[in-house]
XYZ file of C-alpha atoms in Angstrom:
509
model
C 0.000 0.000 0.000
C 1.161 3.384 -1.008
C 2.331 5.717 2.022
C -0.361 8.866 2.703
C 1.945 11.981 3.015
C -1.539 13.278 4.958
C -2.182 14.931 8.470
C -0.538 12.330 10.700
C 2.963 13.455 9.522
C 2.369 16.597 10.395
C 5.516 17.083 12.018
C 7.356 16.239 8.853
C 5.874 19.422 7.489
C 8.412 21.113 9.696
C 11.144 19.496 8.072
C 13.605 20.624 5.578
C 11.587 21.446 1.408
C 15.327 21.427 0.247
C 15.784 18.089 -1.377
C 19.968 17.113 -1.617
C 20.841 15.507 -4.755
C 23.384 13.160 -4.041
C 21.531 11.989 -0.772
C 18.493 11.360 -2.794
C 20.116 9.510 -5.583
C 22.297 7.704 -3.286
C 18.889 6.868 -1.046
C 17.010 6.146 -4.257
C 19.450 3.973 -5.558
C 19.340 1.974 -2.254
C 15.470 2.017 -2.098
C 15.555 0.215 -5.715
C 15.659 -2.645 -3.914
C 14.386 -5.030 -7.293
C 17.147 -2.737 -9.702
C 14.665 -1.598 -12.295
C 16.458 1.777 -12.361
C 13.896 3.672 -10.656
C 12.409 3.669 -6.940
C 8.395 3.096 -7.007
C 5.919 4.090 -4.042
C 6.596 0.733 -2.578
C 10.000 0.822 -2.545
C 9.677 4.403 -1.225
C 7.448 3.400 1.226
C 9.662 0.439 2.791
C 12.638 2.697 2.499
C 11.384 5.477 4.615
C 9.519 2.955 7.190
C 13.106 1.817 7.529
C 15.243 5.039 7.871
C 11.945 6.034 10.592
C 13.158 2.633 12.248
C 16.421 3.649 12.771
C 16.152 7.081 13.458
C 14.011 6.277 16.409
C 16.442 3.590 17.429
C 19.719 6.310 16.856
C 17.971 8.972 18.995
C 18.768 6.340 22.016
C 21.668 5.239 21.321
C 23.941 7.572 18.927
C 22.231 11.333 18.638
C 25.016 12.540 16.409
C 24.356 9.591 13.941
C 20.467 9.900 14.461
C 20.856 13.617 13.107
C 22.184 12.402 9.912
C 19.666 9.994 9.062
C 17.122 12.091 10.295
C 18.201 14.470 7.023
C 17.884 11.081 4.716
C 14.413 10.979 6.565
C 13.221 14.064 5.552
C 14.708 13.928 2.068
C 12.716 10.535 1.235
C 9.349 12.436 2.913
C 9.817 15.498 0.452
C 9.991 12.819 -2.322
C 7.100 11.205 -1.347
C 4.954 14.759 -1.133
C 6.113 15.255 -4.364
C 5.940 11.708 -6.142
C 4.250 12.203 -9.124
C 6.173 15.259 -10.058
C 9.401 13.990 -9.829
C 8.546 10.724 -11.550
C 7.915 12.473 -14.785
C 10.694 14.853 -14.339
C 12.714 13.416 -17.024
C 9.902 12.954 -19.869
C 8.368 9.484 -18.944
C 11.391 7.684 -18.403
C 9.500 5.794 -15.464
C 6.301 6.978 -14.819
C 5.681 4.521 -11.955
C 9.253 5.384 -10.399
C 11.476 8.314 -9.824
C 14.698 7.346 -11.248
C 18.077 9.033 -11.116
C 17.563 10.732 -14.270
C 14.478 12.124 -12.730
C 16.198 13.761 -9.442
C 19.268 15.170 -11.915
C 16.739 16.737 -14.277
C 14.413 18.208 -11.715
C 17.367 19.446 -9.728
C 18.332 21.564 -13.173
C 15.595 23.616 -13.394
C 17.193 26.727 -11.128
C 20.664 26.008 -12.260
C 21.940 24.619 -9.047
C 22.243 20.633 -9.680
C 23.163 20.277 -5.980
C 19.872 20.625 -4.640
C 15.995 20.430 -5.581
C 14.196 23.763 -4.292
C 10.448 25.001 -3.998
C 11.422 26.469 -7.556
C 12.665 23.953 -9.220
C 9.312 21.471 -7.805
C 6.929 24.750 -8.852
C 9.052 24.685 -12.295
C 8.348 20.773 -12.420
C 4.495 20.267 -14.435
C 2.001 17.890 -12.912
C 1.537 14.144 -13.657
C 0.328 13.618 -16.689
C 1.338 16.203 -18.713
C -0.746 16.226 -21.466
C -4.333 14.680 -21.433
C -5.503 13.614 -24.312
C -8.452 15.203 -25.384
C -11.557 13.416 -27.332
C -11.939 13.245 -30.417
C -15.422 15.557 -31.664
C -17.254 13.045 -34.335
C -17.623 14.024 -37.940
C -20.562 15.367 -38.988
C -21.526 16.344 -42.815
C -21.795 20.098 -43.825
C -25.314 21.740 -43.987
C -26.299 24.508 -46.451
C -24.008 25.650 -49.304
C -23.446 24.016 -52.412
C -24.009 19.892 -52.495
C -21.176 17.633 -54.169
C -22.291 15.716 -57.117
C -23.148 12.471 -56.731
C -20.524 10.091 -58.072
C -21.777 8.189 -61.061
C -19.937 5.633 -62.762
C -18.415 5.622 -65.609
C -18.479 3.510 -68.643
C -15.658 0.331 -68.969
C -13.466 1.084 -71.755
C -10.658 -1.517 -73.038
C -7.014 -0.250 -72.368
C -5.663 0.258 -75.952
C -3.085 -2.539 -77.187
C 0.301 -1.844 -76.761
C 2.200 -1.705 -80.160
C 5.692 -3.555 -79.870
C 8.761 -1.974 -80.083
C 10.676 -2.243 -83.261
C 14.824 -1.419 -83.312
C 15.198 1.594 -85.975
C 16.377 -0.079 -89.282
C 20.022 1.555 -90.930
C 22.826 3.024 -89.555
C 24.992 1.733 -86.938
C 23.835 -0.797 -83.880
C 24.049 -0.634 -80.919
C 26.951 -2.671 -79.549
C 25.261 -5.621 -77.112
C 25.607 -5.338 -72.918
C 28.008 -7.386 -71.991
C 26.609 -9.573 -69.191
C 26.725 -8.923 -65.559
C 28.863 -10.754 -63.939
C 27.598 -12.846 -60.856
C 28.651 -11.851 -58.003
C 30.791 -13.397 -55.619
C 30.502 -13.938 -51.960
C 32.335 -12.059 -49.622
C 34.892 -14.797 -47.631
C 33.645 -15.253 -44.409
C 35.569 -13.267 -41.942
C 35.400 -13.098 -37.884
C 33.597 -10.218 -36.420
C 36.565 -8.597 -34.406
C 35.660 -8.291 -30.632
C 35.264 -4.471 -30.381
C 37.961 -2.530 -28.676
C 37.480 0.883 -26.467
C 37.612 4.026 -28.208
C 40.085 6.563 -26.999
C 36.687 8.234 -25.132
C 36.075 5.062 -23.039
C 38.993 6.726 -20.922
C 36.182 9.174 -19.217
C 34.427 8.384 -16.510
C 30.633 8.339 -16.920
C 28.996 9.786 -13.714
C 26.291 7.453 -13.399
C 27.701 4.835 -14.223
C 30.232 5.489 -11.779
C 27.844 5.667 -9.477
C 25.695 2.423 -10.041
C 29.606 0.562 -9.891
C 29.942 2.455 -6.815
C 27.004 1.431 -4.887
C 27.661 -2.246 -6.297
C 31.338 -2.592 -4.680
C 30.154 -1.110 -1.349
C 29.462 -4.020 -0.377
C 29.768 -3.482 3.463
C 27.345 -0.166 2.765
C 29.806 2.019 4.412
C 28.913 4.764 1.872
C 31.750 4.108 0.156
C 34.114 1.883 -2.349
C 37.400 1.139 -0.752
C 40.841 0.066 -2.588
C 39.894 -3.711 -2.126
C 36.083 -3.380 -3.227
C 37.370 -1.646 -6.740
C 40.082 -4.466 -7.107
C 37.686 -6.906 -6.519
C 35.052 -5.451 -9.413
C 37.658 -5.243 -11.634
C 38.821 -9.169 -10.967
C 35.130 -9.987 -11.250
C 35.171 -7.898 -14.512
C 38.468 -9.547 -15.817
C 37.086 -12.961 -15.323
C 33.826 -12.624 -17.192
C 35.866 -11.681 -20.008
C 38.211 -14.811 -19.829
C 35.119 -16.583 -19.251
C 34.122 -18.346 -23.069
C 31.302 -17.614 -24.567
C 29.176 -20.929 -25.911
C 27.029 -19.096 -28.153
C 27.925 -15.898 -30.205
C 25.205 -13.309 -31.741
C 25.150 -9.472 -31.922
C 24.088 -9.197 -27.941
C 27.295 -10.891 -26.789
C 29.123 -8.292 -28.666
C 27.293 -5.348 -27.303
C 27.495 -7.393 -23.476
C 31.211 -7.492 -24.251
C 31.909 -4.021 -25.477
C 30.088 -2.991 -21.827
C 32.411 -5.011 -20.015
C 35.567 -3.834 -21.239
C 34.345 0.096 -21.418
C 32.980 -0.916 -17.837
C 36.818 -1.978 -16.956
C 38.237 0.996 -18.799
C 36.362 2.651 -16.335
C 37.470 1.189 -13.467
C 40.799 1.448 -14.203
C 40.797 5.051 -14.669
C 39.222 5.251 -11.415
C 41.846 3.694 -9.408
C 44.446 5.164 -11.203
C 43.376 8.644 -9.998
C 42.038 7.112 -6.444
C 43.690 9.380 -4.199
C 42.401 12.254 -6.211
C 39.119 10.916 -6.276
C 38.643 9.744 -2.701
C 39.226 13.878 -1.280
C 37.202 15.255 -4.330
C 34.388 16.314 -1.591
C 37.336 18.278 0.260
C 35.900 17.238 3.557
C 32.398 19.303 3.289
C 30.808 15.938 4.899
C 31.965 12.924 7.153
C 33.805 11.068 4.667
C 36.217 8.383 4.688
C 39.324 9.648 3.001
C 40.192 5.648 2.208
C 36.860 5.243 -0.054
C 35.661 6.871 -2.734
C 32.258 7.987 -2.051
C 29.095 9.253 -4.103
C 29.897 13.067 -3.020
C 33.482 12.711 -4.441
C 32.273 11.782 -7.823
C 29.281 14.564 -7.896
C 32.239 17.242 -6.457
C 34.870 15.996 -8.959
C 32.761 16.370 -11.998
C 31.751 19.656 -12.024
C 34.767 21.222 -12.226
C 34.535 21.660 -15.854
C 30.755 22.721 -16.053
C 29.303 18.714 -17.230
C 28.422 16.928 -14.259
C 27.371 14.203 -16.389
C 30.941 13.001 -16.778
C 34.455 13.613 -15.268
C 36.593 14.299 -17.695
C 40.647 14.588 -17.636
C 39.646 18.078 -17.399
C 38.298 17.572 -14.193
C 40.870 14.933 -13.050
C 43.376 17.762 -13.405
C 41.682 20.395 -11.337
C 41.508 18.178 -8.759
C 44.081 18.374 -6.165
C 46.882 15.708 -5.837
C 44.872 14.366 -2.809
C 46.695 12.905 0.730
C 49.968 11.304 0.637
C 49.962 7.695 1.768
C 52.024 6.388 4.644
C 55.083 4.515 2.608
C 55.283 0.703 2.731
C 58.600 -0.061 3.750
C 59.936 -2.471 1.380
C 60.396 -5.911 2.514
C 63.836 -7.239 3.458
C 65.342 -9.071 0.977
C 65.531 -12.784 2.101
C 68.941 -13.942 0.246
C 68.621 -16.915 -1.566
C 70.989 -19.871 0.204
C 73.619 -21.443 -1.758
C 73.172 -24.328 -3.310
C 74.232 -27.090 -1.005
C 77.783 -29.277 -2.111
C 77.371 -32.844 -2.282
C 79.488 -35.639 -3.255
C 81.941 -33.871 -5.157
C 83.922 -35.758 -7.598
C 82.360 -38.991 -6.542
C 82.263 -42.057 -8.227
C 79.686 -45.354 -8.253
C 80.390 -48.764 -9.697
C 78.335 -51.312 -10.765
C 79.998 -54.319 -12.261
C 79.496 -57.977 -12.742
C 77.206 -60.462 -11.060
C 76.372 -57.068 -10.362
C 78.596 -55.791 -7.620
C 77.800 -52.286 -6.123
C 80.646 -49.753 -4.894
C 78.621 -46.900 -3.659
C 79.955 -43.259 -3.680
C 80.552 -43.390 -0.177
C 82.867 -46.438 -0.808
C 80.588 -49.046 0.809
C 80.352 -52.060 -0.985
C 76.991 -54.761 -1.560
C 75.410 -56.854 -3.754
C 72.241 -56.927 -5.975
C 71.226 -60.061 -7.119
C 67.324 -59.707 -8.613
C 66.553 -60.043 -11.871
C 64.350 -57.465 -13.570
C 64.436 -53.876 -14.729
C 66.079 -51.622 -11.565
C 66.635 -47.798 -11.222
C 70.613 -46.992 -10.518
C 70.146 -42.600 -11.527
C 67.024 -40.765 -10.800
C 68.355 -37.136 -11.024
C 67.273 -33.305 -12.868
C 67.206 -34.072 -16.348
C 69.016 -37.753 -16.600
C 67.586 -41.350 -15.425
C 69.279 -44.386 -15.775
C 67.883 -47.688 -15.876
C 69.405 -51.421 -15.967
C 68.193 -54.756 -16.822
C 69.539 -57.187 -15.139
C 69.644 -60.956 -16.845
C 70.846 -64.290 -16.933
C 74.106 -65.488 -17.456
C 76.293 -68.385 -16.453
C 75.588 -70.226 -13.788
C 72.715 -69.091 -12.401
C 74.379 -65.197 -12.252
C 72.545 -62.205 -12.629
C 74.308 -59.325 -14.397
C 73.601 -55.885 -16.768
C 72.363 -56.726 -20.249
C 70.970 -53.098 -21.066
C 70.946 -49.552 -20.117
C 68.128 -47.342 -20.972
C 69.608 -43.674 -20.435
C 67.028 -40.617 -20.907
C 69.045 -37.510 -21.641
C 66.689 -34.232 -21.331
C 63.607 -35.776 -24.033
C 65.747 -38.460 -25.551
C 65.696 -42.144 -25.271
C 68.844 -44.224 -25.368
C 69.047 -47.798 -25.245
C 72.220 -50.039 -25.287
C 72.954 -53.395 -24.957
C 75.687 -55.518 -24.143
C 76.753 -55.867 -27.400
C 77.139 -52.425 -28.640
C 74.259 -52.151 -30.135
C 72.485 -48.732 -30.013
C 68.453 -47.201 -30.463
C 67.563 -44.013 -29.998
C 64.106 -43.295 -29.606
C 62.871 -46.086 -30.407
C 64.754 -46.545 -33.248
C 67.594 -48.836 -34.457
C 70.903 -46.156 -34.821
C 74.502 -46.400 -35.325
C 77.463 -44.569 -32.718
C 77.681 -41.833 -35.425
C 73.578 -41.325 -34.741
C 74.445 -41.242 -31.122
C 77.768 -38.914 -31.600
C 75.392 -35.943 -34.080
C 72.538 -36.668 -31.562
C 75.155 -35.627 -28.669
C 76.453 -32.542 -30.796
C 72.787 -31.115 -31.261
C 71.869 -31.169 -27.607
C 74.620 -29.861 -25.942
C 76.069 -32.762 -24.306
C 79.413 -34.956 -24.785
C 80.201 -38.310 -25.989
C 83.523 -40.545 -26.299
C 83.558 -43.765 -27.917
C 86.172 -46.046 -28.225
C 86.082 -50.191 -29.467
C 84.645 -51.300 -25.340
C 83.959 -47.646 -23.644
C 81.024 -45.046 -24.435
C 81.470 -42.012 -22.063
C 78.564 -39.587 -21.999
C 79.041 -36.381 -19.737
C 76.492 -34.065 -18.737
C 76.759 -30.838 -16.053
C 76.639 -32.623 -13.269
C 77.482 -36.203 -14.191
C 79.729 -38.704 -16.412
C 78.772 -41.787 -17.627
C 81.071 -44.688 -18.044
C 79.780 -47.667 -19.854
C 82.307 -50.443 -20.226
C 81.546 -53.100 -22.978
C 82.873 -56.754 -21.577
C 82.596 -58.313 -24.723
C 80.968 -61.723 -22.388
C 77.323 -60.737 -22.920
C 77.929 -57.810 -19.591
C 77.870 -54.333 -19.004
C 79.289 -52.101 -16.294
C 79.072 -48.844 -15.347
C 80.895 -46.137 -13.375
C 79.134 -42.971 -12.390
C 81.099 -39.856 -11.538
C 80.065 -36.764 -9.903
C 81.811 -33.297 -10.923
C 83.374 -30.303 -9.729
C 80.195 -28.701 -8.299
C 78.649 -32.129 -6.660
C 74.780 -33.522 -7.297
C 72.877 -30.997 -5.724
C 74.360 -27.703 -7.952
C 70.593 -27.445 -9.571
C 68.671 -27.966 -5.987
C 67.430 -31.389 -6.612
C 69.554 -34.644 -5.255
C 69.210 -37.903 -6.700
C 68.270 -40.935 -5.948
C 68.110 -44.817 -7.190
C 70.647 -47.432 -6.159
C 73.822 -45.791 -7.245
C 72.326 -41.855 -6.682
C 71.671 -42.608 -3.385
C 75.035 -42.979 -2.452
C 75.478 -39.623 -3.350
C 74.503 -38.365 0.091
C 76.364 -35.464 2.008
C 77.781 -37.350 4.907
C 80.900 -39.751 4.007
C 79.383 -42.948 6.011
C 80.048 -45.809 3.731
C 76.436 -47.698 2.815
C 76.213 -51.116 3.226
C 73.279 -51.735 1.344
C 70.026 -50.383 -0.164
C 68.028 -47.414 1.990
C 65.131 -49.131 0.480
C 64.016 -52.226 -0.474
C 64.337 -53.608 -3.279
C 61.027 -53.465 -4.660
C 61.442 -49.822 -4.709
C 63.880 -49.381 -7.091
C 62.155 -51.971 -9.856
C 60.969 -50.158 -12.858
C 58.279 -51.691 -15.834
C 60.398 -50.519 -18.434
C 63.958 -48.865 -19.049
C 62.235 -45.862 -20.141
């Protein structure tokens, strides 16, 4: 039910006829509770039952507080007693509601935008403007001369066309040469549209409806964090794909990114911004606020935008207390470890660990002996003579390349059947280096050499030898039956850390 502005508010009569724009809008902005633009009698109704609510409850408990909403009280009751003017203020935008544009145009009619006076509501017409009047019915002259009577005429046949005839001698006419069909355009991409060089000023209202969205804990303000956190939300619906494409999602688009144009302008000039209003009201200097926008863009005579021109007339606002820089936390040294080391594995297979400690590994299957940064080694271990286990393969993985070799020499790389030269260009591309002789292939990397000796018996063994810089120059240590004994104490190991299970592999790569 519509509120009565009638005898039983009698004391509101007291109250203040001068109507402040930016309270209104900001009120009537809040009142929209169902954001259709515009604030109807309900809404106006539930929004001044509230502010009555907690004027009455601020009178008891905070009179200071109480005094300002008691002003937001009696700016909502002068709306109210003036409803249907103000609704139509701005030619029928909402003629159920009083919308923004409403209070801005109303406010214009004395020349001060700042306020809405007696004159500018006695400048305001009523509600509706114009009635329509009805139409007077048609009614036949009397006296004078009468028309004459229509009388039809007699049919007559249309007279046959004679057919045209080209003029005989003399030169003719060359022929048209045919049209020729036209071709379809190739299908191109409509372009996503990009801001114009104008997106770069700030719209008032709109900065005001983004405003009142970020403030999200209603402190009358937007804060640092509340614009960063519309402009993520902004930035994400962007990245966000679209599953279906027509002219709309172009338009929603070209919003967005004007929208975060916008923005971004805005908290590039926030200090400026955030002590527009110069402290004529209790405002937080931290938060932007709707007075700061209406004080910052009148500066150059619009207030319907703020300009650059306006940006620059507007003081360099409050220095901020400096951050101190955080101390530097200097980055440790990369550990030494098992410098110039070197691991054996030979024969049924024996295992001389880094350390110098000394065991045996007798399981057959595919086993682990490198795991480091950028190299892996893996064995097979086989049958031989008399029951014996020992190394029939190697599968070494250099950076993203495979390398298989058996006990006889023979050589894949990924995947594929190769020859030593394969192996010596393959080593020359990447960076790496390889010696071959008749029963040795030596592969180094930067932290590591490999020695792979070639019995000739149907065997393989392998040294492993750490460099100048030790295992750990890149961070990372490694691990597997001969990396672990690449440790940084110089206890000799006696046998695996783990068992033995967990050095057993599918595959060698």
């Amino acid at each position: 039910m519509a509120m009565q502005y009638s005898q039983q508010h009698q004391c509101h009569q007291q109250w203040a006829t001068r109507i402040d724009t930016p309270t209104a809008m900001q009120e009537t902005m809040y009142a929209d509770t169902d954001r259709s633009g515009g604030m109807n009698r309900q809404e106006l109704d539930n929004h001044v039952n509230n502010l009555r609510s907690q004027y009455f409850m601020e009178m008891m408990t905070d009179p200071q507080r109480a005094a300002q909403t008691r002003q937001k009280l009696e700016t909502m009751e002068t709306i109210g007693q003036n409803f249907d003017k103000l609704s139509g203020a701005a030619g029928g935008w909402f003629d159920q509601e009083i919308s923004t544009e409403d209070l801005l145009k109303a406010a214009h009619q004395d020349g001060d935008p700042f306020s809405i006076s007696d004159s500018d509501l006695q400048a305001l017409p009523g509600f509706p403007q114009f009635p329509q009047p009805m139409p007077t019915p048609w009614s036949p002259p009397t006296g004078g001369p009468q028309p004459t009577p229509w009388q039809p005429q007699p049919w007559q046949p249309a007279p046959t066309p004679q057919p045209w005839l080209p003029p005989t001698g003399g030169p003719q006419p060359m022929p048209w040469p045919p049209l020729p069909s036209p071709q379809p355009a190739p299908w191109q991409p409509m372009p996503w549209p990009q801001p114009t060089p104008q997106d770069s000023t700030i719209q008032t209202m709109e900065a005001l409806f983004t405003t009142l969205e970020a403030d999200t804990d209603r402190s009358g303000g937007m804060s640092r964090q509340e614009l960063d956190q519309q402009i993520q939300k902004i930035k994400s619906e962007l990245e966000t794909p679209y599953h279906y494409i027509d002219s709309s999602t172009y338009s929603d688009r070209a919003d967005k990114q004007k929208k975060l144009k916008m923005l971004e302008t805005i908290k590039q000039n926030f200090d400026k911004l955030a002590h527009a209003a110069n402290g004529s009201r209790e405002l937080l200097d931290n938060e932007i606020s709707y007075q700061d926008l209406w004080m910052a863009a009148r500066h150059d005579g619009n207030i319907y935008d703020i300009s650059q021109q306006d940006l620059d007339a507007l003081p360099g606002g409050w220095t901020p207390i400096p951050v101190p820089e955080p101390t530097p936390v200097p980055t440790p040294e990369p550990e030494v470890v098992a410098v110039n080391e070197r691991a054996r594995i030979w024969g049924d297979p024996h295992i001389i660990g880094g350390d110098g400690g000394k065991y045996d590994v007798q399981d057959r299957g595919i086993y682990n002996l490198l795991d480091d940064n950028g190299l892996t080694v893996n064995a097979e271990f086989g049958p031989w003579k008399n029951d014996t286990t020992v190394v029939t393969k190697l599968g070494i993985t250099v950076g993203n390349d495979q390398i298989e070799i058996d006990a006889d020499g023979n050589v894949k790389i990924n995947s594929q059947k190769s020859t030593m030269s394969d192996l010596i260009q393959l080593s020359e591309e990447k960076g790496w280096e390889l010696e071959q002789s008749d029963d040795k292939i030596i592969i180094k990397t930067d932290e590591y050499t490999l020695e792979i000796e070639l019995t000739g018996r149907g065997f393989m063994n392998m040294n492993i030898v750490t460099g100048e810089e030790g295992v750990k120059s890149d961070g990372v240590g490694p691990e597997g039956i001969l990396g672990e004994t690449f440790d940084a104490d110089s206890d000799a190991q006696t046998g695996l850390k783990q068992d033995i299970n967990d050095y057993k592999r599918d595959s060698l790569f």
